[in-house]
mmCIF file of C-alpha atoms in Angstrom:
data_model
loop_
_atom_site.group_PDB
_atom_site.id
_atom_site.type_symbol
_atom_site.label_atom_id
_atom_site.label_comp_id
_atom_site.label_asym_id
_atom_site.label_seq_id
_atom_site.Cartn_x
_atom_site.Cartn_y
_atom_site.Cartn_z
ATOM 1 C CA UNK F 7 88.332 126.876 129.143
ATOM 2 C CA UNK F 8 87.484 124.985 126.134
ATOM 3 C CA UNK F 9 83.917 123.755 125.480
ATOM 4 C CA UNK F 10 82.452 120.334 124.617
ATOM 5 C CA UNK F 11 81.355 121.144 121.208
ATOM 6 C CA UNK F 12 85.047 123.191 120.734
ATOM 7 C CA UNK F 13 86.973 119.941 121.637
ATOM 8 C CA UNK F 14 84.535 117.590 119.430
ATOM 9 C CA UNK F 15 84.629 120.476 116.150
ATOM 10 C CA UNK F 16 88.290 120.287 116.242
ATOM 11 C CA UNK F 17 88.558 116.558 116.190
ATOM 12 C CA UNK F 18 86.094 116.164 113.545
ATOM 13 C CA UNK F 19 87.947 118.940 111.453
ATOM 14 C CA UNK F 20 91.308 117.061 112.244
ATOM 15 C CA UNK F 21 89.423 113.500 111.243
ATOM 16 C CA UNK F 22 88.593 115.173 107.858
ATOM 17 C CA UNK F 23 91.489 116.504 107.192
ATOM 18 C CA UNK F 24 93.837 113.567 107.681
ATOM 19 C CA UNK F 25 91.547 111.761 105.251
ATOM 20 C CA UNK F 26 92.225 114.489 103.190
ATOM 21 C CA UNK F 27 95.887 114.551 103.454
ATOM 22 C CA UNK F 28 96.136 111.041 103.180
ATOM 23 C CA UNK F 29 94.146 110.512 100.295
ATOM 24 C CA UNK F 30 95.767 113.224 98.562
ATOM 25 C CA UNK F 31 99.547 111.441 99.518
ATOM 26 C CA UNK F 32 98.617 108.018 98.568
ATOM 27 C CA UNK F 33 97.384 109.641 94.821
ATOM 28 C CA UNK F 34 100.421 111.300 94.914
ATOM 29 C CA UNK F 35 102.709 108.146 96.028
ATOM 30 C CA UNK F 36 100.697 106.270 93.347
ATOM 31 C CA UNK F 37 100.772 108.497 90.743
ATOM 32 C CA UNK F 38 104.435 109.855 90.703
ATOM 33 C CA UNK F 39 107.271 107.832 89.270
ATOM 34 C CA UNK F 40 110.241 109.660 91.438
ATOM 35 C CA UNK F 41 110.377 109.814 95.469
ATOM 36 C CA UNK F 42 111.572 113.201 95.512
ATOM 37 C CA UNK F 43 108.309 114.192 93.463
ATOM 38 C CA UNK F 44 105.911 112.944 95.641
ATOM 39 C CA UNK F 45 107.772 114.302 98.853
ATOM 40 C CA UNK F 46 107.699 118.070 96.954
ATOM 41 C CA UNK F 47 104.243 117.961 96.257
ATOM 42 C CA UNK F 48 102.895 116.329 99.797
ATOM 43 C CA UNK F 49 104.550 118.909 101.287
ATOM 44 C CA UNK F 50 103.035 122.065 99.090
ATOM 45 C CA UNK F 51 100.286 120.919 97.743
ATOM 46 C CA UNK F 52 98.403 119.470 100.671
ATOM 47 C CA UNK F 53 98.697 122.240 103.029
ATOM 48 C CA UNK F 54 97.148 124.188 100.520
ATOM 49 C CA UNK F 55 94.279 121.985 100.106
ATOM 50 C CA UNK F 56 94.003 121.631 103.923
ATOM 51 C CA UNK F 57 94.127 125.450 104.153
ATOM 52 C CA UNK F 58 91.160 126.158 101.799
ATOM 53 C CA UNK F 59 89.208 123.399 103.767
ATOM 54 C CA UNK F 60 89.863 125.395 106.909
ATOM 55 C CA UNK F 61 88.864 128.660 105.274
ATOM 56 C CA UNK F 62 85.606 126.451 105.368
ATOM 57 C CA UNK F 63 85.271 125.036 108.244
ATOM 58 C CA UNK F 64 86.393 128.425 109.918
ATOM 59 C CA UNK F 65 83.420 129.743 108.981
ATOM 60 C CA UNK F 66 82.087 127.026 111.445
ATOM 61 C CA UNK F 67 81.092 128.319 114.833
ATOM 62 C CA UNK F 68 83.602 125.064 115.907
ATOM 63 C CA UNK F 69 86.700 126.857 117.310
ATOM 64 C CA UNK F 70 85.280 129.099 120.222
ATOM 65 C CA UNK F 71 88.404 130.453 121.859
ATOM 66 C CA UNK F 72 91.472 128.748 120.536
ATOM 67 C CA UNK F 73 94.074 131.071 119.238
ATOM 68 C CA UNK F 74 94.859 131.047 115.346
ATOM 69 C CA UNK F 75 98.707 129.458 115.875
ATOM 70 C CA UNK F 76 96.995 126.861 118.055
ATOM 71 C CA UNK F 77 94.217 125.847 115.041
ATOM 72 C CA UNK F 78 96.750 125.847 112.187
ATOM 73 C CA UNK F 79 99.087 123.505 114.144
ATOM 74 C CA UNK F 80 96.548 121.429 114.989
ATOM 75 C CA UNK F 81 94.217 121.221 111.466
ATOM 76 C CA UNK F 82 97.076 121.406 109.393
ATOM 77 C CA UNK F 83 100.600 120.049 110.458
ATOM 78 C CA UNK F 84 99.121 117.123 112.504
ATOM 79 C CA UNK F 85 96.663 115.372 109.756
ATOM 80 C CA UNK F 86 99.370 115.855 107.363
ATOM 81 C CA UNK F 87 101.923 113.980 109.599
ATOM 82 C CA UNK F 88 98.700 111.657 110.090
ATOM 83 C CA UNK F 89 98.491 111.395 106.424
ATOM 84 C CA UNK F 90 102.165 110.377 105.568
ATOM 85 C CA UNK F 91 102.252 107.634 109.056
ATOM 86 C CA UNK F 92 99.309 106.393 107.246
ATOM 87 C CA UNK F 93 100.828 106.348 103.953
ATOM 88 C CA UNK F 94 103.840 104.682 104.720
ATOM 89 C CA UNK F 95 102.908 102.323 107.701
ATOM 90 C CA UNK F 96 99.470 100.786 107.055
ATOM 91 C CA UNK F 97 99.206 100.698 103.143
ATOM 92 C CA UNK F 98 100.629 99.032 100.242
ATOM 93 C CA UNK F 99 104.449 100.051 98.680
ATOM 94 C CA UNK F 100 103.572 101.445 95.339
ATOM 95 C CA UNK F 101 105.347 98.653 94.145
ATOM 96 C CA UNK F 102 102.853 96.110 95.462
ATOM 97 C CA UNK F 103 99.648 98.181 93.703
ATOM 98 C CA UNK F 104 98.222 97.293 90.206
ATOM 99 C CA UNK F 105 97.557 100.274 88.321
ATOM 100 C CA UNK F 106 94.901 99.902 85.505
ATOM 101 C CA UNK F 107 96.351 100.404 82.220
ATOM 102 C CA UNK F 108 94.576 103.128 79.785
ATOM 103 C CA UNK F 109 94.148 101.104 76.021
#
């Protein structure tokens, strides 16, 4: 059985970590002039950046009893899915965003 402060460290380490992941896509989506480019590094980059956050936040009493599969899938796959919905559902096409120009 899971405890309170279990359920409530995992869902602030997911809340984190989808910030993460989708600040790190939107820079990415901003940034990069080809789709592919910004698919290739959403995909390796973030999880790496989400992983040394967990090495972290592991060090956390926060997980109590929850297996290892069980922490990845839900701290790493599921705030980057998070990140890209957010990406592409609630925020601008890159086309629509003013970039400042460097003189």
């Amino acid at each position: 059985m899971l405890s309170l402060g279990t359920v409530v460290g995992l869902g602030v380490v997911v809340g984190v970590h989808t910030v993460i992941a989708s600040v790190l896509i939107r820079f990415f989506r901003l940034r990069l002039d080809t789709r592919g480019g910004m698919v290739v590094f959403s995909l390796f980059l973030v999880p790496i950046v989400l992983a040394l956050s967990l090495l972290f936040f592991g060090q956390l009493p926060v997980f109590g009893a929850i297996d290892r599969q069980t922490v990845l899938l839900v701290t790493i796959l599921m705030p980057l899915l998070l990140g890209f919905a957010i990406d592409l559902f609630w925020m601008p096409s890159p086309e629509e965003v003013e970039l400042a120009r460097r003189g």
